[in-house]
Short mmCIF file of C-alpha atoms in Angstrom, two decimals:
data_model
loop_
_atom_site.label_atom_id
_atom_site.label_comp_id
_atom_site.label_asym_id
_atom_site.label_seq_id
_atom_site.Cartn_x
_atom_site.Cartn_y
_atom_site.Cartn_z
CA MET H 1 0.27 0.10 0.12
CA PRO H 2 1.38 3.22 -0.81
CA GLN H 3 2.28 5.61 2.28
CA ARG H 4 0.24 8.82 2.28
CA ILE H 5 2.71 11.75 2.63
CA PHE H 6 0.01 15.21 2.27
CA THR H 7 -2.50 13.49 3.51
CA ARG H 8 -3.10 11.67 7.46
CA ASN H 9 -4.97 8.42 7.33
CA VAL H 10 -7.96 9.15 9.42
CA SER H 11 -10.43 6.32 11.28
CA ALA H 12 -13.77 6.47 8.84
CA PRO H 13 -15.58 4.44 11.03
CA ARG H 14 -15.17 6.62 13.45
CA MET H 15 -16.17 9.24 11.96
CA LEU H 16 -19.11 7.54 10.55
CA LEU H 17 -19.79 6.21 14.52
CA LEU H 18 -19.86 9.86 15.50
CA LEU H 19 -21.61 11.55 13.30
CA ALA H 20 -25.11 8.99 13.83
CA LEU H 21 -24.31 9.79 17.45
CA ALA H 22 -25.07 12.93 16.69
CA VAL H 23 -28.16 12.43 14.02
CA GLY H 24 -29.44 10.22 17.52
CA LEU H 25 -28.66 12.54 19.48
CA MET H 26 -30.61 15.37 17.64
CA VAL H 27 -33.73 13.57 16.72
CA ILE H 28 -33.87 12.19 20.28
CA ASP H 29 -33.68 16.19 21.66
CA GLN H 30 -36.32 17.32 18.79
CA HIS H 31 -38.65 14.31 19.29
CA THR H 32 -38.28 13.45 22.96
CA THR H 33 -37.90 14.84 26.54
CA TRP H 34 -35.43 12.09 27.57
CA LEU H 35 -32.36 13.73 27.18
CA ALA H 36 -34.05 16.80 29.36
CA PRO H 37 -32.38 16.34 32.99
CA ALA H 38 -29.10 15.32 31.78
CA ARG H 39 -29.66 18.88 29.62
CA ALA H 40 -31.07 20.62 32.09
CA TRP H 41 -27.97 19.65 34.78
CA MET H 42 -25.13 20.32 31.95
CA GLU H 43 -26.94 23.29 31.43
CA ASP H 44 -26.69 24.43 35.64
CA VAL H 45 -22.90 23.80 35.35
CA GLY H 46 -22.43 25.82 32.68
CA GLN H 47 -24.01 28.44 33.83
CA GLU H 48 -22.29 28.27 37.04
CA LEU H 49 -19.15 28.37 35.69
CA ALA H 50 -20.48 31.54 33.51
CA ARG H 51 -21.26 33.02 36.52
CA MET H 52 -17.99 32.53 38.06
CA ALA H 53 -15.82 34.03 35.25
CA GLY H 54 -19.06 36.59 35.74
CA LEU H 55 -17.43 37.49 39.08
CA VAL H 56 -13.98 38.36 37.74
CA GLY H 57 -15.74 41.21 35.35
CA ARG H 58 -17.52 41.98 38.64
CA ALA H 59 -14.35 42.20 40.41
CA ALA H 60 -12.63 44.40 38.07
CA GLY H 61 -15.31 46.49 37.85
CA TRP H 62 -15.39 46.95 41.39
CA SER H 63 -11.98 47.45 41.79
CA ARG H 64 -12.41 50.29 39.25
CA THR H 65 -15.11 51.69 41.55
CA GLN H 66 -13.13 51.75 44.43
CA LEU H 67 -10.05 53.31 42.79
CA ALA H 68 -12.06 56.11 41.29
CA ALA H 69 -10.77 59.38 42.02
CA PRO H 70 -12.81 60.75 44.88
CA ALA H 71 -14.26 63.34 43.11
CA THR H 72 -15.49 61.74 40.43
CA LEU H 73 -17.47 59.41 43.12
CA ALA H 74 -18.44 62.27 44.57
CA ALA H 75 -20.12 64.24 41.50
CA GLU H 76 -21.96 61.02 40.41
CA ASN H 77 -23.92 60.79 43.61
CA GLN H 78 -24.24 63.71 43.29
CA GLN H 79 -26.31 63.13 39.83
CA LEU H 80 -27.62 59.99 41.53
CA HIS H 81 -29.72 61.52 44.16
CA ALA H 82 -30.87 63.84 42.18
CA GLU H 83 -32.34 61.59 39.75
CA ILE H 84 -33.94 59.48 42.48
CA LEU H 85 -35.70 62.67 43.24
CA VAL H 86 -37.08 63.06 40.01
CA LEU H 87 -38.03 59.62 39.93
CA LYS H 88 -39.68 59.97 43.63
CA GLY H 89 -41.50 62.27 41.71
CA GLN H 90 -42.60 60.80 39.01
CA ILE H 91 -43.71 57.47 41.37
CA GLN H 92 -45.95 60.30 43.47
CA GLN H 93 -47.76 60.91 40.35
CA LEU H 94 -47.67 56.96 39.17
CA ALA H 95 -49.37 56.53 42.13
CA ALA H 96 -52.00 59.51 42.36
CA LEU H 97 -53.18 57.81 38.59
CA SER H 98 -52.77 54.66 39.85
CA ALA H 99 -55.51 55.06 42.25
CA GLU H 100 -57.45 56.68 40.25
CA ASN H 101 -57.51 54.38 37.25
CA THR H 102 -58.56 52.01 40.07
CA GLN H 103 -61.35 54.22 40.73
CA LEU H 104 -62.35 54.64 37.37
CA ARG H 105 -62.14 50.60 36.86
CA ALA H 106 -64.30 50.11 39.58
CA LEU H 107 -66.95 52.88 38.15
CA LEU H 108 -66.95 50.67 34.96
CA SER H 109 -66.98 47.64 36.99
CA ALA H 110 -64.08 46.70 35.47
CA ALA H 111 -62.01 43.86 36.94
CA PRO H 112 -59.47 45.74 38.95
CA ARG H 113 -54.97 45.18 36.99
CA PRO H 114 -53.32 42.76 39.08
CA GLY H 115 -49.92 44.83 40.52
CA GLN H 116 -46.86 43.46 39.59
CA ARG H 117 -43.52 43.34 42.01
CA LEU H 118 -40.03 43.26 40.75
CA LEU H 119 -37.00 41.30 41.00
CA MET H 120 -33.80 42.44 40.44
CA ALA H 121 -31.16 39.85 38.03
CA GLN H 122 -27.81 40.03 36.52
CA LEU H 123 -26.74 39.46 33.07
CA ILE H 124 -24.31 36.27 33.33
CA SER H 125 -23.43 35.23 29.77
CA VAL H 126 -24.46 35.67 26.13
CA ALA H 127 -25.41 33.01 23.76
CA PRO H 128 -22.03 32.21 21.68
CA ASP H 129 -24.65 31.55 18.34
CA PRO H 130 -25.22 35.40 17.42
CA MET H 131 -28.92 34.22 15.33
CA ARG H 132 -29.59 33.34 18.80
CA HIS H 133 -31.12 36.48 20.95
CA LEU H 134 -30.62 34.57 23.67
CA ILE H 135 -28.99 35.53 27.55
CA HIS H 136 -28.70 34.16 30.65
CA ILE H 137 -29.41 35.64 33.80
CA ASP H 138 -28.65 34.72 37.91
CA HIS H 139 -31.89 34.19 39.25
CA GLY H 140 -33.55 30.87 39.23
CA SER H 141 -36.73 28.48 40.33
CA SER H 142 -35.08 28.73 43.88
CA ASP H 143 -36.00 32.73 43.42
CA GLY H 144 -39.80 32.14 42.28
CA VAL H 145 -38.99 32.99 38.12
CA PHE H 146 -41.10 30.50 35.66
CA VAL H 147 -41.45 29.59 32.31
CA GLY H 148 -42.84 32.59 30.49
CA GLN H 149 -42.26 35.38 32.79
CA ALA H 150 -41.24 39.24 31.19
CA VAL H 151 -37.97 40.50 31.75
CA ILE H 152 -37.10 44.19 31.17
CA ASP H 153 -34.71 46.66 31.46
CA ALA H 154 -34.97 50.65 33.14
CA THR H 155 -36.76 51.78 29.63
CA GLY H 156 -38.72 49.01 28.57
CA LEU H 157 -39.30 45.45 27.57
CA MET H 158 -36.03 43.18 27.18
CA GLY H 159 -37.94 39.34 26.68
CA GLN H 160 -38.98 36.74 27.99
CA VAL H 161 -37.60 33.64 30.30
CA ILE H 162 -38.14 30.54 28.19
CA GLU H 163 -35.55 27.86 30.03
CA VAL H 164 -35.28 28.19 34.57
CA GLY H 165 -32.76 26.28 36.02
CA GLU H 166 -32.18 26.19 40.14
CA HIS H 167 -30.05 29.34 40.32
CA HIS H 168 -30.00 30.72 36.81
CA ALA H 169 -32.39 31.54 33.98
CA GLU H 170 -32.39 31.38 29.86
CA VAL H 171 -34.14 34.61 28.64
CA LEU H 172 -35.10 35.29 24.89
CA LEU H 173 -34.93 38.82 23.69
CA ILE H 174 -37.67 40.49 21.81
CA SER H 175 -34.96 40.48 19.15
CA ASP H 176 -34.89 37.15 18.24
CA GLU H 177 -36.32 36.51 15.27
CA ARG H 178 -38.61 33.68 17.17
CA HIS H 179 -40.03 35.54 19.13
CA ALA H 180 -43.38 38.34 18.97
CA VAL H 181 -45.43 40.23 21.82
CA PRO H 182 -49.22 41.76 21.34
CA VAL H 183 -48.25 45.60 21.72
CA ALA H 184 -50.31 48.45 21.46
CA VAL H 185 -50.35 51.99 20.15
CA ALA H 186 -49.93 54.26 23.17
CA GLY H 187 -52.59 56.91 22.41
CA SER H 188 -54.87 55.02 19.75
CA GLY H 189 -55.08 51.47 21.07
CA VAL H 190 -54.15 49.78 17.69
CA HIS H 191 -53.51 46.06 18.70
CA ALA H 192 -50.88 44.28 16.69
CA ILE H 193 -47.67 42.28 16.53
CA ALA H 194 -44.33 43.28 17.04
CA GLU H 195 -41.94 40.87 15.86
CA GLY H 196 -38.10 39.90 16.31
CA THR H 197 -35.47 40.55 12.90
CA GLY H 198 -32.67 39.34 14.26
CA ASP H 199 -31.67 42.58 14.24
CA TYR H 200 -31.44 44.03 18.08
CA HIS H 201 -32.16 47.53 17.16
CA ARG H 202 -35.35 46.47 14.67
CA LEU H 203 -38.44 44.99 15.56
CA ARG H 204 -41.48 44.87 12.56
CA LEU H 205 -45.10 45.09 12.83
CA ARG H 206 -47.07 42.30 10.64
CA HIS H 207 -50.08 42.64 8.91
CA VAL H 208 -50.77 46.65 9.67
CA SER H 209 -53.21 47.67 6.96
CA PRO H 210 -52.59 50.89 5.47
CA THR H 211 -55.46 52.81 7.03
CA LEU H 212 -54.89 51.51 10.54
CA ASP H 213 -53.84 55.14 12.78
CA VAL H 214 -50.36 54.28 13.34
CA ALA H 215 -47.76 56.84 12.79
CA MET H 216 -43.86 57.62 13.01
CA GLN H 217 -42.83 58.42 16.66
CA ASP H 218 -46.09 56.44 17.87
CA LEU H 219 -45.32 54.85 21.29
CA LEU H 220 -45.69 50.60 20.92
CA VAL H 221 -46.82 49.30 25.10
CA THR H 222 -47.22 45.20 25.63
CA SER H 223 -50.95 44.91 24.96
CA GLY H 224 -51.55 42.27 27.53
CA LEU H 225 -53.74 40.11 25.17
CA GLY H 226 -52.39 36.70 25.87
CA GLY H 227 -51.26 37.19 29.26
CA ARG H 228 -47.87 36.57 28.88
CA PHE H 229 -46.48 40.02 29.10
CA PRO H 230 -48.06 42.41 31.44
CA PRO H 231 -49.91 45.39 29.55
CA GLY H 232 -48.10 49.02 29.43
CA TYR H 233 -44.45 47.99 29.22
CA PRO H 234 -43.04 50.21 26.15
CA VAL H 235 -41.95 47.89 23.60
CA GLY H 236 -40.14 50.87 21.09
CA ARG H 237 -40.76 53.17 18.89
CA ILE H 238 -41.86 53.51 15.36
CA THR H 239 -39.36 54.78 13.00
CA ALA H 240 -40.49 53.74 10.18
CA ILE H 241 -43.65 53.08 7.61
CA ALA H 242 -43.13 51.71 4.38
CA HIS H 243 -46.27 51.09 1.95
CA GLU H 244 -45.43 49.49 -1.70
CA ARG H 245 -47.84 49.69 -4.48
CA GLY H 246 -49.70 46.90 -4.81
CA GLN H 247 -49.07 44.99 -1.22
CA ALA H 248 -51.80 44.76 1.57
CA PHE H 249 -50.38 45.33 4.54
CA VAL H 250 -47.94 48.23 4.87
CA GLU H 251 -44.01 47.24 6.65
CA VAL H 252 -43.61 49.10 9.91
CA SER H 253 -40.05 48.82 11.18
CA VAL H 254 -39.63 49.61 15.26
CA GLU H 255 -36.84 50.81 17.16
CA PRO H 256 -36.83 48.25 20.95
CA ALA H 257 -37.23 50.59 23.60
CA ALA H 258 -35.15 48.55 25.89
CA ARG H 259 -31.54 48.20 25.42
CA LEU H 260 -30.83 44.71 24.22
CA ASP H 261 -27.61 44.81 23.56
CA ARG H 262 -26.13 46.80 26.18
CA SER H 263 -28.36 46.40 29.79
CA ARG H 264 -26.94 44.07 32.16
CA GLN H 265 -29.12 44.68 35.00
CA LEU H 266 -32.69 43.61 34.74
CA LEU H 267 -36.21 43.41 36.27
CA LEU H 268 -38.41 40.24 36.47
CA VAL H 269 -41.98 40.89 36.62
CA PHE H 270 -44.11 38.83 38.56
CA PRO H 271 -48.02 39.38 38.63
CA ASP H 272 -49.37 39.85 41.93
CA ALA H 273 -52.90 38.50 42.92
CA PRO H 274 -55.74 41.06 41.63
CA ALA H 275 -56.37 43.97 44.12
CA ALA H 276 -59.90 44.40 45.63
CA PRO H 277 -61.46 46.96 43.74
CA ASN H 278 -61.82 49.71 46.03
CA ALA H 279 -58.32 48.95 47.67
CA PRO H 280 -55.95 51.88 46.86
CA ALA H 281 -53.52 50.76 44.16
CA ALA H 282 -49.58 50.70 45.55
CA PRO H 283 -46.96 51.64 43.15
CA ALA H 284 -45.26 48.66 41.99
CA ALA H 285 -41.92 47.71 44.66
CA ALA H 286 -38.49 47.08 43.30
CA VAL H 287 -37.21 44.43 45.46
CA PRO H 288 -32.79 44.94 45.88
CA PRO H 289 -30.48 42.37 44.92
CA GLU H 290 -29.22 40.00 47.78
CA MET U 1 -3.96 17.96 28.78
CA LEU U 2 -3.80 21.28 31.10
CA ARG U 3 -3.45 23.66 28.82
CA ILE U 4 -5.27 21.87 26.41
CA LEU U 5 -8.68 21.80 28.58
CA LEU U 6 -7.29 25.85 30.07
CA SER U 7 -7.03 27.38 26.30
CA LEU U 8 -10.62 25.88 25.41
CA GLY U 9 -11.63 27.02 28.96
CA ILE U 10 -10.77 30.76 28.01
CA ALA U 11 -12.11 30.21 24.52
CA LEU U 12 -15.60 29.28 25.79
CA LEU U 13 -15.49 32.28 28.54
CA LEU U 14 -14.83 34.70 25.85
CA THR U 15 -17.64 33.63 23.66
CA ALA U 16 -19.95 33.27 26.51
CA ASN U 17 -19.13 36.41 27.51
CA GLY U 18 -19.17 38.04 24.40
CA ALA U 19 -20.77 40.95 22.64
CA ARG U 20 -24.79 41.56 22.14
CA ALA U 21 -24.39 43.60 19.19
CA ASP U 22 -24.67 43.10 14.88
CA TRP U 23 -20.95 43.17 14.70
CA GLN U 24 -21.21 40.03 16.93
CA PHE U 25 -21.17 38.12 13.72
CA PHE U 26 -17.38 39.72 12.87
CA LEU U 27 -16.37 37.88 16.13
CA PRO U 28 -13.85 34.70 15.36
CA PRO U 29 -15.06 31.26 16.59
CA LEU U 30 -12.69 31.07 18.90
CA VAL U 31 -14.08 27.47 20.23
CA LEU U 32 -13.69 26.18 17.18
CA LEU U 33 -10.25 27.43 16.01
CA VAL U 34 -8.82 26.38 19.40
CA THR U 35 -10.28 22.79 18.98
CA LEU U 36 -8.75 22.85 15.28
CA TYR U 37 -5.71 24.36 16.83
CA TRP U 38 -5.91 21.18 19.17
CA VAL U 39 -6.31 18.77 16.51
CA LEU U 40 -3.92 19.21 14.22
CA HIS U 41 -1.08 20.09 16.56
CA GLY U 42 -1.87 16.95 19.62
CA PRO U 43 -3.18 14.20 17.07
CA LEU U 44 -2.80 11.37 20.10
CA THR U 45 -4.89 13.24 22.34
CA CYS U 46 -7.63 15.20 20.48
CA GLY U 47 -9.25 13.98 18.32
CA LEU U 48 -12.74 13.17 16.61
CA GLY U 49 -14.34 12.15 20.03
CA PHE U 50 -12.57 15.84 21.52
CA ALA U 51 -14.43 17.86 18.22
CA PHE U 52 -17.52 16.29 19.53
CA GLY U 53 -17.64 16.48 22.78
CA VAL U 54 -16.78 20.61 22.73
CA GLY U 55 -19.06 20.99 19.70
CA LEU U 56 -21.55 18.65 22.57
CA LEU U 57 -20.52 22.03 25.12
CA VAL U 58 -21.28 24.95 22.54
CA ASP U 59 -25.00 22.99 21.81
CA LEU U 60 -25.34 23.07 25.61
CA LEU U 61 -24.45 26.57 26.50
CA GLY U 62 -25.85 28.12 23.13
CA ASP U 63 -29.48 26.45 23.40
CA ALA U 64 -29.21 24.67 20.15
CA PRO U 65 -30.25 21.13 19.22
CA LEU U 66 -27.95 18.80 21.28
CA GLY U 67 -25.80 17.77 18.25
CA GLN U 68 -26.08 20.53 15.82
CA HIS U 69 -22.59 21.74 16.80
CA ALA U 70 -21.23 18.51 17.81
CA LEU U 71 -21.55 17.23 14.12
CA ALA U 72 -20.20 20.27 12.55
CA PHE U 73 -17.19 20.40 14.75
CA CYS U 74 -16.60 16.54 14.05
CA VAL U 75 -16.85 17.22 10.22
CA THR U 76 -14.59 20.09 10.87
CA ALA U 77 -11.89 18.45 12.81
CA HIS U 78 -12.47 15.20 10.48
CA LEU U 79 -11.65 17.91 7.51
CA ALA U 80 -8.74 19.01 9.26
CA GLN U 81 -7.24 15.90 10.24
CA LEU U 82 -6.87 15.15 6.43
CA LEU U 83 -4.72 18.19 6.19
CA GLU U 84 -2.79 17.62 9.01
CA TYR U 85 0.09 17.03 7.09
CA ARG U 86 -0.07 20.19 4.87
CA VAL U 87 -0.92 21.90 7.34
CA ARG U 88 2.03 21.50 9.70
CA HIS U 89 4.42 22.53 6.53
CA PHE U 90 2.11 25.94 5.81
CA VAL U 91 3.20 29.68 6.64
CA LEU U 92 0.97 31.34 8.87
CA VAL U 93 -0.63 32.85 5.83
CA HIS U 94 -1.85 30.08 4.03
CA GLN U 95 -2.73 28.09 7.49
CA ALA U 96 -4.81 31.22 8.05
CA LEU U 97 -6.59 30.46 4.61
CA MET U 98 -6.94 27.24 5.52
CA ALA U 99 -8.89 28.11 9.02
CA GLY U 100 -11.35 30.53 7.05
CA ALA U 101 -12.08 27.31 4.85
CA LEU U 102 -12.69 24.88 7.71
CA THR U 103 -14.62 27.86 9.23
CA LEU U 104 -16.90 28.00 6.17
CA ALA U 105 -17.39 24.38 5.71
CA TYR U 106 -18.32 24.81 9.55
CA GLN U 107 -20.84 27.23 8.81
CA LEU U 108 -22.26 25.53 6.43
CA VAL U 109 -23.12 22.26 8.34
CA VAL U 110 -24.53 24.44 11.18
CA VAL U 111 -26.75 26.39 9.08
CA ALA U 112 -27.39 23.33 7.02
CA ILE U 113 -28.60 21.38 10.16
CA GLY U 114 -30.33 24.37 11.16
CA LEU U 115 -32.26 24.72 7.59
CA VAL U 116 -33.29 20.89 7.95
CA LEU U 117 -34.52 21.10 11.51
CA ASP U 118 -36.25 24.35 11.03
CA ASP U 119 -34.40 25.81 13.85
CA GLY U 120 -32.78 28.53 12.09
CA SER U 121 -32.36 31.11 9.53
CA LEU U 122 -30.05 31.85 6.77
CA ARG U 123 -28.33 35.31 6.46
CA LEU U 124 -24.96 35.91 4.57
CA ALA U 125 -23.88 37.69 7.82
CA GLN U 126 -23.23 34.29 9.28
CA PHE U 127 -20.52 33.98 7.13
CA ASN U 128 -18.57 36.77 8.20
CA ALA U 129 -17.36 34.58 10.85
CA VAL U 130 -14.77 32.92 7.76
CA TRP U 131 -12.66 36.77 7.48
CA SER U 132 -12.48 36.93 11.36
CA ALA U 133 -11.48 33.54 12.04
CA MET U 134 -8.54 33.34 9.20
CA LEU U 135 -7.55 37.24 10.83
CA ALA U 136 -7.15 35.02 14.04
CA TRP U 137 -5.60 31.91 13.27
CA PRO U 138 -1.97 33.37 13.37
CA VAL U 139 -2.46 35.54 16.12
CA LEU U 140 -4.00 31.93 18.26
CA ALA U 141 -1.84 29.89 16.57
CA LEU U 142 1.17 32.18 17.83
CA ALA U 143 -0.06 31.96 21.30
CA LEU U 144 -0.49 28.47 21.18
CA ARG U 145 2.66 27.44 20.04
CA GLY U 146 3.91 29.61 23.01
CA TRP U 147 3.00 26.66 25.36
CA HIS U 148 2.97 23.98 22.88
CA ASP U 149 5.39 21.50 23.99
CA ARG U 150 6.31 20.27 20.03
CA ALA U 151 8.69 22.60 17.87
CA TRP U 152 6.27 23.21 14.39
#
């Protein structure tokens, strides 16, 4: 047998065996739940490692804060105090509006809106595949996190929890191509579905009729239809409306309100039991991290 | 073995703590490149089984269908093994071209499986990693060569 000089003689049976194993795993993973426990266990291990790696980054951030000049810290502190004051003022107004809303709903004999409780979570890792807009956060079933739970940041809706481990959860961002969220135009109340495009800075509204009352810079909020997302959270603003001749629908582009590509501190939204019709509504309370 | 696991661990952590931005498509597939390096330079310890295991880890980290990246890693490692003798005599520039070609093969397999399983879509941006893999390979190979006992 002639000796190979430029190519190596590799094991074809082993290759075929591994290919068959991979195909078998894919079939089992897609059509059964047999691998779910093993997968969950491996994901827990992987997320623990990612959390440890995140600790290194957080330690670097802590040392940066500790080493920052006192003057910088004092200025930052002053700015934060001013922001807190403004936010407290806005919350007072919200509480009054919320109470008024509850009274009006009681007059209309409408069911009171359930309140919400928030829990702060930290980002621990990002899915390596750029085609999947998935992130992992540091709270799981031990904190009451559940599949389908809405996740927001300081500016708007981020996505929803799709998988929960004991101490971590996986969040599908609203910009992922597989994600869709029912929205309403704030003001006109027009309903639509906002779909992800695979681009962190663009969502699209599908099947919007040209006669509907939508305009540039309109704010879209979660409509609450379907019961998955609580109503009223900002989803984005309309940035482009394109209507091609002969097409039945217009193509509407939306810029997400949340900072999907930057936010590291997120909030998990817990729906509370509906308040009594005549009870004053309490504003959502933010639970500080441990 | 420790060096292999450490380099892979660093690549996995860098990938998992990567950016969330549209330029994410231009990030080099570090885990794949490190795996290919060890398949090419440590054939006795790192073979197809090793590549398969790393692929499974990538599947788990990325919530992909179990076996998708494992199969792609396996195919790419097999191609790398076929070229092993040749690659060892390549200069870094030619090795970089080879890394680009192998990354292209890897991406094609991943995209094809995604389309078959109806778990993904085809975007040209997915193949941007080929260019960054070619740019990253010389740096990565030089860095890992420092760890490597054997002379090239």
